[in-house]
Coordinates of C-alpha atoms in Angstrom, one line a residue:
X832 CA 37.2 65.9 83.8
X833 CA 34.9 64.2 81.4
X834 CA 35.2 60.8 82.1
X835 CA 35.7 58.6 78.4
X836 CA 33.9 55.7 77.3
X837 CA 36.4 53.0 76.5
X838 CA 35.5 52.3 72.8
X839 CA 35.6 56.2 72.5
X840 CA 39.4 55.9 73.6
X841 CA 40.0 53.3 71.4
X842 CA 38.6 55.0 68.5
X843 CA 40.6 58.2 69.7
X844 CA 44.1 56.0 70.0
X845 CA 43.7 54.3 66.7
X846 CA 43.2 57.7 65.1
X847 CA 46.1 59.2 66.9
X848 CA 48.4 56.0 65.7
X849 CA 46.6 56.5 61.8
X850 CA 47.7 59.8 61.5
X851 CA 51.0 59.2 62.9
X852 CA 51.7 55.8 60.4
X853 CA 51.1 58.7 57.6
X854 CA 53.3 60.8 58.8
X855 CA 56.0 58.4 58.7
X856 CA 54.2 57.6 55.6
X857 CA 54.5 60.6 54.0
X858 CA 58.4 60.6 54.6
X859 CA 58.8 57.4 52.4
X860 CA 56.6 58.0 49.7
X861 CA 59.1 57.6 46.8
X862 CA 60.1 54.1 48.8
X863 CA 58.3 52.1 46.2
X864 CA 56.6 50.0 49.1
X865 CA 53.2 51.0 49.7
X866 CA 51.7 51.0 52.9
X867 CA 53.9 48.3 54.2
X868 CA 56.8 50.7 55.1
X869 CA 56.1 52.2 58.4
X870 CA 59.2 51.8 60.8
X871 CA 58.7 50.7 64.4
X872 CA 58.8 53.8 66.8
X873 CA 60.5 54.2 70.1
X874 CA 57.2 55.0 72.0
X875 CA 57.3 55.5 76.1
X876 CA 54.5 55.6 79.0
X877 CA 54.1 59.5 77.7
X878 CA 52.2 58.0 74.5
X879 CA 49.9 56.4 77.0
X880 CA 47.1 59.1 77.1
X881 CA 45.9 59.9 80.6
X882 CA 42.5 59.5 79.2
X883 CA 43.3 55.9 79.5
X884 CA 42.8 56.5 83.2
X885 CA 39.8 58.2 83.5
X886 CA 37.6 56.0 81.9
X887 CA 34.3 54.5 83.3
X888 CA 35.0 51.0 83.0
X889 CA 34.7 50.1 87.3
X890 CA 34.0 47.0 88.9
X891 CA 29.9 46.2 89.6
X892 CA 31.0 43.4 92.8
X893 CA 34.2 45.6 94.3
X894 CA 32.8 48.6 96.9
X895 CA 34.3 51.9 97.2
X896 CA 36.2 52.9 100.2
X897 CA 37.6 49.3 100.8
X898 CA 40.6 49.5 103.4
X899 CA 43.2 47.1 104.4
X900 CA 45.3 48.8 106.7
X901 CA 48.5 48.6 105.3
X902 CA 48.1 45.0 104.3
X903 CA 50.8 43.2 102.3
X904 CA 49.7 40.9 99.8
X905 CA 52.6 38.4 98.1
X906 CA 52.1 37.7 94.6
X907 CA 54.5 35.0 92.6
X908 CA 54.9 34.8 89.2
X909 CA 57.4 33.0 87.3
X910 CA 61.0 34.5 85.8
X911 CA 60.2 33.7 82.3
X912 CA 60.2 35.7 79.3
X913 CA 56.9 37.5 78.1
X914 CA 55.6 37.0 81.9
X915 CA 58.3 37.9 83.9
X916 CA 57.1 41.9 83.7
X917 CA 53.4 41.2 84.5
X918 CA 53.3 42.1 88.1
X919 CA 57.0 42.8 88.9
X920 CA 57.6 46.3 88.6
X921 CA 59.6 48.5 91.1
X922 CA 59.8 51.9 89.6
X923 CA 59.2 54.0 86.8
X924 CA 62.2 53.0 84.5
X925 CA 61.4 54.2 81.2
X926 CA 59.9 51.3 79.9
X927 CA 56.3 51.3 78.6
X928 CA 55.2 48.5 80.0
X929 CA 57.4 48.3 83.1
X930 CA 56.0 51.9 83.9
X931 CA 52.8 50.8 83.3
X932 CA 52.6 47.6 85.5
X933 CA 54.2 49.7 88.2
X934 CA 51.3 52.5 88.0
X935 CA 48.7 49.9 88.2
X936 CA 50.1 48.6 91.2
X937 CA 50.5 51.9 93.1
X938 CA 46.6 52.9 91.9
X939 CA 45.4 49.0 93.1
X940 CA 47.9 49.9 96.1
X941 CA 46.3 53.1 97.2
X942 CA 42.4 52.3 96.5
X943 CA 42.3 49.6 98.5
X944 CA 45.4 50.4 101.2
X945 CA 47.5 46.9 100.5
X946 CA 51.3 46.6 99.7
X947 CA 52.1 45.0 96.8
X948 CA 55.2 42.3 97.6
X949 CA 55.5 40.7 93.6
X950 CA 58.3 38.3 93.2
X951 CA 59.8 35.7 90.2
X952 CA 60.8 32.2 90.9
X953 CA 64.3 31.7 90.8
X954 CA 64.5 30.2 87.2
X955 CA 62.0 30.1 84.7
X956 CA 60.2 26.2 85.5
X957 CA 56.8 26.6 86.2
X958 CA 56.7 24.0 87.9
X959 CA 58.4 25.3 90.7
X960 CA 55.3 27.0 92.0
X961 CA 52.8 24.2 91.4
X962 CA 55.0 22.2 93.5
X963 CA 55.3 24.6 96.2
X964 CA 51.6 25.0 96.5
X965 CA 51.5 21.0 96.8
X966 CA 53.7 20.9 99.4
X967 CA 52.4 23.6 101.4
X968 CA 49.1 22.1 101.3
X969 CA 50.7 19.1 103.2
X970 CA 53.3 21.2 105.6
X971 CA 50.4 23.4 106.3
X972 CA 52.4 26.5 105.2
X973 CA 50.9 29.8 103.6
X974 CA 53.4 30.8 101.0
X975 CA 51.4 33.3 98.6
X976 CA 48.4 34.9 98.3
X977 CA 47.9 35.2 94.6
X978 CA 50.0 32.6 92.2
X979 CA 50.3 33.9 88.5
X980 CA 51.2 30.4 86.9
X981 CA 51.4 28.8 83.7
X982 CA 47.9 26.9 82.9
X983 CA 49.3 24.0 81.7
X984 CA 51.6 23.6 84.9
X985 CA 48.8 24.3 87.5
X986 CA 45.5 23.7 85.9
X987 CA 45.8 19.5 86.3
X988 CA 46.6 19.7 89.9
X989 CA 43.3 22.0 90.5
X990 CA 41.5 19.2 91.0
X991 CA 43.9 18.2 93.7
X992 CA 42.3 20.9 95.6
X993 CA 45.6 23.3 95.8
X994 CA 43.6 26.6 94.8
X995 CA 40.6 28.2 96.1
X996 CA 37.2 28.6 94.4
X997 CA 37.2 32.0 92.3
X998 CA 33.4 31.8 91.7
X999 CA 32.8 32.1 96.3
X1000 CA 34.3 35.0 96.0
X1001 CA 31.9 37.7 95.8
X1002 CA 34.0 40.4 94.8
X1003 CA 35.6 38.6 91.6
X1004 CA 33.1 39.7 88.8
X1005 CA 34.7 36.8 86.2
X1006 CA 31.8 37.8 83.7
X1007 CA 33.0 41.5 83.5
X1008 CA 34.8 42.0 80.1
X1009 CA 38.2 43.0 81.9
X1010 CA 38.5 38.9 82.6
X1011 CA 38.8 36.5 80.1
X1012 CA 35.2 34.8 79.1
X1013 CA 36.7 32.7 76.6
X1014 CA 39.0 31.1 79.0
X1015 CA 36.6 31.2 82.0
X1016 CA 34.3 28.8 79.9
X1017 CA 36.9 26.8 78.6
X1018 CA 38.7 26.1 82.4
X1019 CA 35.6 26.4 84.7
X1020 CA 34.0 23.0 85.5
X1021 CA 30.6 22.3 87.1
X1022 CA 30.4 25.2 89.9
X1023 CA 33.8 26.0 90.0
X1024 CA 36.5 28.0 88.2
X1025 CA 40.2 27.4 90.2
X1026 CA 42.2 30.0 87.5
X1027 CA 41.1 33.3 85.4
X1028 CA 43.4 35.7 83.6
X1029 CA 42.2 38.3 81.1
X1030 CA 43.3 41.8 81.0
X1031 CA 45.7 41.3 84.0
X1032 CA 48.3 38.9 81.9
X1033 CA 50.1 40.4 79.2
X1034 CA 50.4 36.8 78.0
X1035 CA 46.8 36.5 77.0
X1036 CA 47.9 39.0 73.9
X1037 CA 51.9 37.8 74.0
X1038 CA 51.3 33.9 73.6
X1039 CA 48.7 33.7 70.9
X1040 CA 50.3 31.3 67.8
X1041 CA 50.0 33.4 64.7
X1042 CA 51.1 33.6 60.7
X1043 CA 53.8 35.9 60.0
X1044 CA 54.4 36.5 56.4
X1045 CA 57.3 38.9 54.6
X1046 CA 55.7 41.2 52.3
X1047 CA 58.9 41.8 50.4
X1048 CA 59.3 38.6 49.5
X1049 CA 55.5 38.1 48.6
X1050 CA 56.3 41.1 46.1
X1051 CA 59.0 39.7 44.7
X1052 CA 57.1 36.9 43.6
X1053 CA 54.0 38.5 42.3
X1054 CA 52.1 37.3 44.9
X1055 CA 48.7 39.2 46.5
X1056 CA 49.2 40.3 50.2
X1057 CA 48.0 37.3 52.7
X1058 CA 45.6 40.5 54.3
X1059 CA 43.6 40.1 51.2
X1060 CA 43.6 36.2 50.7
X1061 CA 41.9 35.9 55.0
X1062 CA 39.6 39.3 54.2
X1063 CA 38.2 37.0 51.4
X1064 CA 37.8 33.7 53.3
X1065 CA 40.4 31.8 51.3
X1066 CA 43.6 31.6 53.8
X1067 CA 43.1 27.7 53.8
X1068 CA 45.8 25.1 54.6
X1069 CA 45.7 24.5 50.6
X1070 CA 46.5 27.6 50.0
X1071 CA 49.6 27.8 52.1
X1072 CA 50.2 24.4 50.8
X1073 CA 50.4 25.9 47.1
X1074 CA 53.1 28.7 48.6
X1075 CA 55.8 25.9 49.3
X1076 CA 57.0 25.1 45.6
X1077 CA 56.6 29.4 45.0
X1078 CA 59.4 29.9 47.3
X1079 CA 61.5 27.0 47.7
X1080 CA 64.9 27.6 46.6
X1081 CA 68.4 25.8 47.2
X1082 CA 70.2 29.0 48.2
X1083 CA 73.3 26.7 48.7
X1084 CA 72.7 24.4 45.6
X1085 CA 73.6 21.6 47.6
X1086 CA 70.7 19.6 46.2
X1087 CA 69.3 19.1 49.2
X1088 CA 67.0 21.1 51.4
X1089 CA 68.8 22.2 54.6
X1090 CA 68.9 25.2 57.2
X1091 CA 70.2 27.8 54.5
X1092 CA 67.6 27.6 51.8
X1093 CA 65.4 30.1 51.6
X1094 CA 61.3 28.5 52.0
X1095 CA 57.6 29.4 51.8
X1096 CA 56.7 27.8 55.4
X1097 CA 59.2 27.4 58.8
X1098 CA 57.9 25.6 61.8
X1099 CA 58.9 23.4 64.7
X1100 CA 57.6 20.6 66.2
X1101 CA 55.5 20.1 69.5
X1102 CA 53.9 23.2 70.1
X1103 CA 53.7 24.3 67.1
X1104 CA 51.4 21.7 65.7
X1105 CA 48.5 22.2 68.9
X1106 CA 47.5 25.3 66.9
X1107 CA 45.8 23.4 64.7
X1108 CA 43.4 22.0 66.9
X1109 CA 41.6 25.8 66.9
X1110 CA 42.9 26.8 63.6
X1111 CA 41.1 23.9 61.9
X1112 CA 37.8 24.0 64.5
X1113 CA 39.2 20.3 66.0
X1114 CA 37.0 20.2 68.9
X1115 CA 38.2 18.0 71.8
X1116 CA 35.4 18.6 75.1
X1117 CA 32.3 20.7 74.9
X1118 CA 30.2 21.5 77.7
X1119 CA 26.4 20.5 78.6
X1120 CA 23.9 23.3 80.2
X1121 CA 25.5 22.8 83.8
X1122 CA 28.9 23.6 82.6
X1123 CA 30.3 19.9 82.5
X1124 CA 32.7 18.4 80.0
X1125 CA 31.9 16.0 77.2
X1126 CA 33.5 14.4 74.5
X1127 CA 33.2 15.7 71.1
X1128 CA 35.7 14.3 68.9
X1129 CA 35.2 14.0 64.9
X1130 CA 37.5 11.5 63.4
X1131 CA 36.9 12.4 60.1
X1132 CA 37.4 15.9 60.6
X1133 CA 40.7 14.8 62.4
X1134 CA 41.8 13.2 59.8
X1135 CA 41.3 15.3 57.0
X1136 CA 43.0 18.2 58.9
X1137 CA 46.1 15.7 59.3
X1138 CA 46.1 15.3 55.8
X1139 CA 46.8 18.6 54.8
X1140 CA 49.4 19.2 58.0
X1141 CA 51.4 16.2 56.5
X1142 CA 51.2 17.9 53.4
X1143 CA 52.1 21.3 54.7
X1144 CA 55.0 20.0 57.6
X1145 CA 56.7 17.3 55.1
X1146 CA 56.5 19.2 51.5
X1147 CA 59.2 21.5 50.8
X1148 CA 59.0 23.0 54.2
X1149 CA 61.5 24.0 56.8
X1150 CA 61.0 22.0 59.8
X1151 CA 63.7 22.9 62.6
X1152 CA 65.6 20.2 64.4
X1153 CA 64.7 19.8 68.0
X1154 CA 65.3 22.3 70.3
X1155 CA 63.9 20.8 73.8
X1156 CA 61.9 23.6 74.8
X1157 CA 59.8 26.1 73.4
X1158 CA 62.0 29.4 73.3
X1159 CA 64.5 27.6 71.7
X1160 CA 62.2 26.5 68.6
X1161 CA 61.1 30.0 68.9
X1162 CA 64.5 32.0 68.3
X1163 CA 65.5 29.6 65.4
X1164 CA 62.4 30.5 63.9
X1165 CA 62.8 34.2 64.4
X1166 CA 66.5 34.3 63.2
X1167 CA 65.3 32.1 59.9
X1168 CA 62.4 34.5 59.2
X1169 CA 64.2 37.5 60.4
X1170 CA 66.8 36.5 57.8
X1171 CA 64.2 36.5 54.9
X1172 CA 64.5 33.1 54.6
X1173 CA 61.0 32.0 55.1
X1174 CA 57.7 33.4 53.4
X1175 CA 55.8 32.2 56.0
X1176 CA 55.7 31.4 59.5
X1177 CA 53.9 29.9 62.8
X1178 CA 55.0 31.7 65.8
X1179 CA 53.8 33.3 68.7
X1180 CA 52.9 37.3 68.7
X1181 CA 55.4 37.7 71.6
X1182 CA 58.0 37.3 68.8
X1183 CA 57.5 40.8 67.4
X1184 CA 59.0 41.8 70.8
X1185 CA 62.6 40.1 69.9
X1186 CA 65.3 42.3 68.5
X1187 CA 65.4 40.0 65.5
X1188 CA 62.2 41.4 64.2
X1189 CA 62.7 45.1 65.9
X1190 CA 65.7 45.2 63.6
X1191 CA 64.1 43.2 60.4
X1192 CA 64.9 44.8 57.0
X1193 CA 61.6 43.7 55.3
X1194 CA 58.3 44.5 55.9
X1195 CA 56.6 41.7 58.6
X1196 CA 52.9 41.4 58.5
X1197 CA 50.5 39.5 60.4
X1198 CA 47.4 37.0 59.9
X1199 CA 45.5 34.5 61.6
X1200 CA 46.7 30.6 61.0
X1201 CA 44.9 29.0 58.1
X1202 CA 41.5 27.4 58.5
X1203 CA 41.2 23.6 57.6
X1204 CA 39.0 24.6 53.9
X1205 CA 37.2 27.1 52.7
X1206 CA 34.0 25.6 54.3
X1207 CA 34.9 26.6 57.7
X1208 CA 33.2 29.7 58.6
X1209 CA 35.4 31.2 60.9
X1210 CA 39.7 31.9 61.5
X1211 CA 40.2 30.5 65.3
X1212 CA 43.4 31.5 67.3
X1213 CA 45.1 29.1 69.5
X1214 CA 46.3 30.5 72.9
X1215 CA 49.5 29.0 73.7
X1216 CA 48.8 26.9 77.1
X1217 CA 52.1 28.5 78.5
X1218 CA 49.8 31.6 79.0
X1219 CA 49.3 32.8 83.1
X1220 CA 46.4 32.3 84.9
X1221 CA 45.7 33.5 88.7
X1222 CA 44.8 31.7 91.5
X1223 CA 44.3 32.1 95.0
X1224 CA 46.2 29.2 97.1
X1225 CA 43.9 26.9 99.6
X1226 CA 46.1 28.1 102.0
X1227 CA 44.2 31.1 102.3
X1228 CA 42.0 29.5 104.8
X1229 CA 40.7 32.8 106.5
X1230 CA 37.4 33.7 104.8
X1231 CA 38.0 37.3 105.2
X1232 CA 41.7 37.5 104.1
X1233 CA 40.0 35.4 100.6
X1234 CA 37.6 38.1 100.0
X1235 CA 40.6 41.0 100.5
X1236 CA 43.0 38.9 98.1
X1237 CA 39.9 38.8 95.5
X1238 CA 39.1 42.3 95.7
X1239 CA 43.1 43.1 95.2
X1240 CA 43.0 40.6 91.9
X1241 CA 39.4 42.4 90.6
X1242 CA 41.1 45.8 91.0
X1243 CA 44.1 44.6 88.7
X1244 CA 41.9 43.5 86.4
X1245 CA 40.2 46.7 86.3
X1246 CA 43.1 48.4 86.3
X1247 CA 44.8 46.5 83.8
X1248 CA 42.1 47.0 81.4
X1249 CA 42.1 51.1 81.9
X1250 CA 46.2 51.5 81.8
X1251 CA 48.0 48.1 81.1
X1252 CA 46.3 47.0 77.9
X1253 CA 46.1 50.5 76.4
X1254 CA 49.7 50.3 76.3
X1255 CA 50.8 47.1 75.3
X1256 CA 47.8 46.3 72.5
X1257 CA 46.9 49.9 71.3
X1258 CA 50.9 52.0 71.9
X1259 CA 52.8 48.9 71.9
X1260 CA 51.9 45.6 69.4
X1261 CA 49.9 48.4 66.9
X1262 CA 52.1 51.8 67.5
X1263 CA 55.7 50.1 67.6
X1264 CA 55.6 46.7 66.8
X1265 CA 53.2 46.1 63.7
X1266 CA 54.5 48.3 60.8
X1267 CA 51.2 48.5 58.6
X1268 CA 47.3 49.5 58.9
X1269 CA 46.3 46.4 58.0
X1270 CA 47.9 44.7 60.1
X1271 CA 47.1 46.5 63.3
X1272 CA 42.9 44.8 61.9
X1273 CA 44.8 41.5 61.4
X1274 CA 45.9 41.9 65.5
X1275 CA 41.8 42.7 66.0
X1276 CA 40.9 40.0 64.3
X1277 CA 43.3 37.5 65.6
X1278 CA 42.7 38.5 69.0
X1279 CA 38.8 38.2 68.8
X1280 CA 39.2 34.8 67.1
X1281 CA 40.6 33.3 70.6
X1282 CA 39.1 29.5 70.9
X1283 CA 40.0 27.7 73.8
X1284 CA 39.5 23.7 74.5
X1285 CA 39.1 22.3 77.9
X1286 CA 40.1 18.8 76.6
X1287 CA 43.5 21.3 75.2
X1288 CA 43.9 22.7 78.7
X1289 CA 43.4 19.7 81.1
X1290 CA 45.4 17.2 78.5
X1291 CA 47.5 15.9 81.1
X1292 CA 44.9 15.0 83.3
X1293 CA 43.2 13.3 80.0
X1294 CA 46.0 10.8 79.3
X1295 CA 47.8 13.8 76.7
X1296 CA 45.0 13.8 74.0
X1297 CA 46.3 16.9 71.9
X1298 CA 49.8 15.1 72.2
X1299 CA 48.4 12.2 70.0
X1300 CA 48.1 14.8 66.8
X1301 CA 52.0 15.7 67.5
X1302 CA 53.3 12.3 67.7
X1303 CA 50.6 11.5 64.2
X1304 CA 52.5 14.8 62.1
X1305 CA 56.2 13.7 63.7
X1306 CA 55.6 9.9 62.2
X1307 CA 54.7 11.5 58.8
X1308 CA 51.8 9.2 58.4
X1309 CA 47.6 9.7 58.5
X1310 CA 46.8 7.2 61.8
X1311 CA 44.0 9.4 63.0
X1312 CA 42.0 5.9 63.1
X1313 CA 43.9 4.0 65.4
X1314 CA 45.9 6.4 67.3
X1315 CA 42.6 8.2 68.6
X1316 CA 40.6 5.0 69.0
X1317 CA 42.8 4.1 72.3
X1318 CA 43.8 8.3 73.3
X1319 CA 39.9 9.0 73.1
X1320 CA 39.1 5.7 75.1
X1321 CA 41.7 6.5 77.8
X1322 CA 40.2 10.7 77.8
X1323 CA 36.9 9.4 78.8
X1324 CA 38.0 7.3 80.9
X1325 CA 39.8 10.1 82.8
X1326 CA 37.2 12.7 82.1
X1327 CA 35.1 10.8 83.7
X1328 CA 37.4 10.6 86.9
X1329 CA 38.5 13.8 86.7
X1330 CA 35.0 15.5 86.9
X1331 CA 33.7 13.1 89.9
X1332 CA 36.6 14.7 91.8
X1333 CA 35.5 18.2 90.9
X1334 CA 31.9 17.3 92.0
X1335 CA 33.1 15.8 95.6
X1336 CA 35.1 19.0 95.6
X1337 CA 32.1 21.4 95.1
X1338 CA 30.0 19.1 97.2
X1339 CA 31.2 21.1 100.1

């Protein structure tokens, strides 16, 4: 068989869903709701084209006719949702992606003669497998091979030496497009890069914060389409600001604004104000030309954007009590929006995977968050720091057995990229989930927006920079001078400390 070039397949996947959304189309022309109408299908692993699988992309670093004998290579990954079905899979059930995690492992299985052992944690803390590799370090214990771990949980204790290298091993090819360069710049320090993900973690599509807006209600009210408004450069803060007063109403004529009004913005707390830092182009740490951090932090730039968030969060918006944790901001949000109760909303795209919006009775679409002002050139996504990375534990002392484990994680990535994504971005989030043409570009151009922050992903490590802008928003009041004068003081300071231990580190 021909083998296809993978823009080819996309091209030939996007055509197959375009004539299939006018199909459905066609059925509910006299609807009265334009293109917006398209129901979500119930598409399997058949809708997965086998060209998927005979494409050309291969690895340039991994040879052919590697063989392990048999080996068996234990992979852990945390029992969480939106991660817990990235490498766990133990037979074809039926389920898009569960199939299609399971075929990847057999082909990664076969080509290179391994076993795949995957298991979960046994609860959802991520924390649990950071603290394992610590304590294994001391015991002298080999636990795993390959940890797939939340980057906020394990990327502050790299520099306690718990994870090997990725850059010395010369069959991980971390520049090839199936791995993540965004995030390999962002996370790598000086010589060294301890955590990669890309095509290999779902979560890299899964935990991206972005805008979800109702149509119907947008009709309702006369308003354009937010497609149109971020097409033409103009889906600012101020703009979303302006939406708040269109669709506030006291449902329950209490007089007050509570949980049953119906509003033109729903958030949460926490989490749901880092976006920002990308959305607005808030940069915390660049990098010099031999790849180590600096500060760059603009006050005034700060401040502005805090302005308009105190604007947006404390105007007549609905701001969720507190949860405690993320998935429970995350499923009020849902139901509230779900409920048509909010115009618009910050969540993550994992969210079009909950039953609440499977089974939504108006039209959902998505967009990128708003930029700071019209100035700013570019829409940036934020990538939710929840999102996995892999790493392969300095346990794995053996110089051999570390360049088997990396050819096993470049061969998921390469598989991943031919079978896994095909079905979750192209069947899945633009086939099933997303309901309109336009918003399957919106998911393009929300995905290739992606800006990551190393002074975002090592925050712990920094003293909690990023945390500074939540507890600023939470007090309701602009003290971007003061609070940042001491948070940015104590980040150097630890930058500073941080990187000398990376540099003894690489010393060797």
């Amino acid at each position: 068989m021909k083998k296809i070039p993978i823009r080819l397949l996309s091209l030939i996947v996007a055509l197959l869903l375009a004539l299939s959304a006018a199909a459905a189309l066609s059925s509910c022309a006299n609807s009265g709701q334009g293109d917006d109408t398209t129901a979500p299908q119930a598409i399997t692993n058949s809708d997965v084209t086998t060209a998927a699988e005979e494409t050309e992309l291969v690895s340039k670093t991994l040879p052919a006719g590697l063989d392990y004998g048999g080996e068996t290579i234990v992979i852990m990954s945390r029992n969480a949702d939106g991660v817990n079905d990235e490498f766990l899979s133990e037979e074809i059930v039926g389920d898009l992606i569960k199939d299609s995690v399971y075929k990847r492992n057999k082909v990664v299985e076969k080509q290179l003669n391994i076993v795949v052992d995957a298991r979960l944690t046994a609860s959802n803390g991520a924390s649990l497998i950071t603290d394992e590799l610590v304590a294994s370090l001391k015991s002298g214990d080999h636990l795993y091979d390959i940890i797939s771990n939340s980057t906020y949980s394990t990327v502050n204790k790299t520099s306690e030496g718990i994870l090997r290298n990725l850059r010395e091993c010369d069959y991980i090819d971390l520049s090839a497009p199936y791995w993540s360069k965004g995030y390999s710049d962002a996370i790598s320090v000086g010589q060294g890069q301890y955590l990669a993900t890309g095509a290999i973690s779902l979560s890299m599509y899964r935990y991206m914060f972005v805008t979800f807006f109702n149509s119907n209600m947008f009709e309702e009210k006369n308003q354009p389409l937010l497609y149109g408004v971020v097409d033409s450069g103009d889906w600012t803060l101020d703009y979303q600001i302006g939406l708040l007063d269109v669709f506030y109403d006291d449902l329950n004529g209490n007089g007050s604004a509570d949980e049953n009004d119906c509003y033109g913005f729903a958030t949460n707390h926490k989490s749901y104000i880092d976006p920002y830092w990308s959305s607005c182009d808030l940069p915390i740490l660049v990098k010099n030309s031999d790849n180590w951090f600096e500060m760059q932090f603009d006050t005034d730039r700060v401040s502005q954007a805090v302005d308009k968030i105190l604007e947006l969060y404390w105007g007549k918006t609905y701001i969720g009590e507190d949860e405690g944790s993320d998935p429970g901001y995350q499923a009020r949000m849902t139901r509230i929006f779900s409920e048509s109760r909010a115009a618009t909303c910050t969540m993550r795209l994992l969210t079009v995977e909950t039953e609440d919006i499977k089974n939504m009775n108006d039209v959902y679409g998505i967009i990128p968050m708003p930029k700071l002002n019209a100035d700013q050139a570019e829409y940036h996504t934020f990538m939710h720091d929840q999102l996995s990375a892999v790493g392969i534990p300095f346990s794995v002392t053996d110089e051999a057995r570390f360049l088997m484990i990396g050819a096993v994680l470049e061969a998921m990535a390469v598989e991943s990229q031919k079978t896994l994504v095909p079905a979750y971005y192209e069947v899945a989030l633009k086939g099933r989930y997303l309901r309109s043409s336009q918003a399957v570009q919106m998911l393009d151009l929300i995905y290739d927006s992606v800006k990551m922050d190393g002074g975002v992903l090592y925050t712990s490590a920094l003293g909690s920079i990023h945390a500074t802008l939540r507890t600023i928003i939470d007090s309701k009041t602009n003290t971007v001078a003061s609070s940042f004068k001491s948070s940015v003081k104590v980040a150097e300071k630890n930058l500073g400390r941080l990187q000398d231990t990376f540099r003894d580190m690489q010393k060797g």
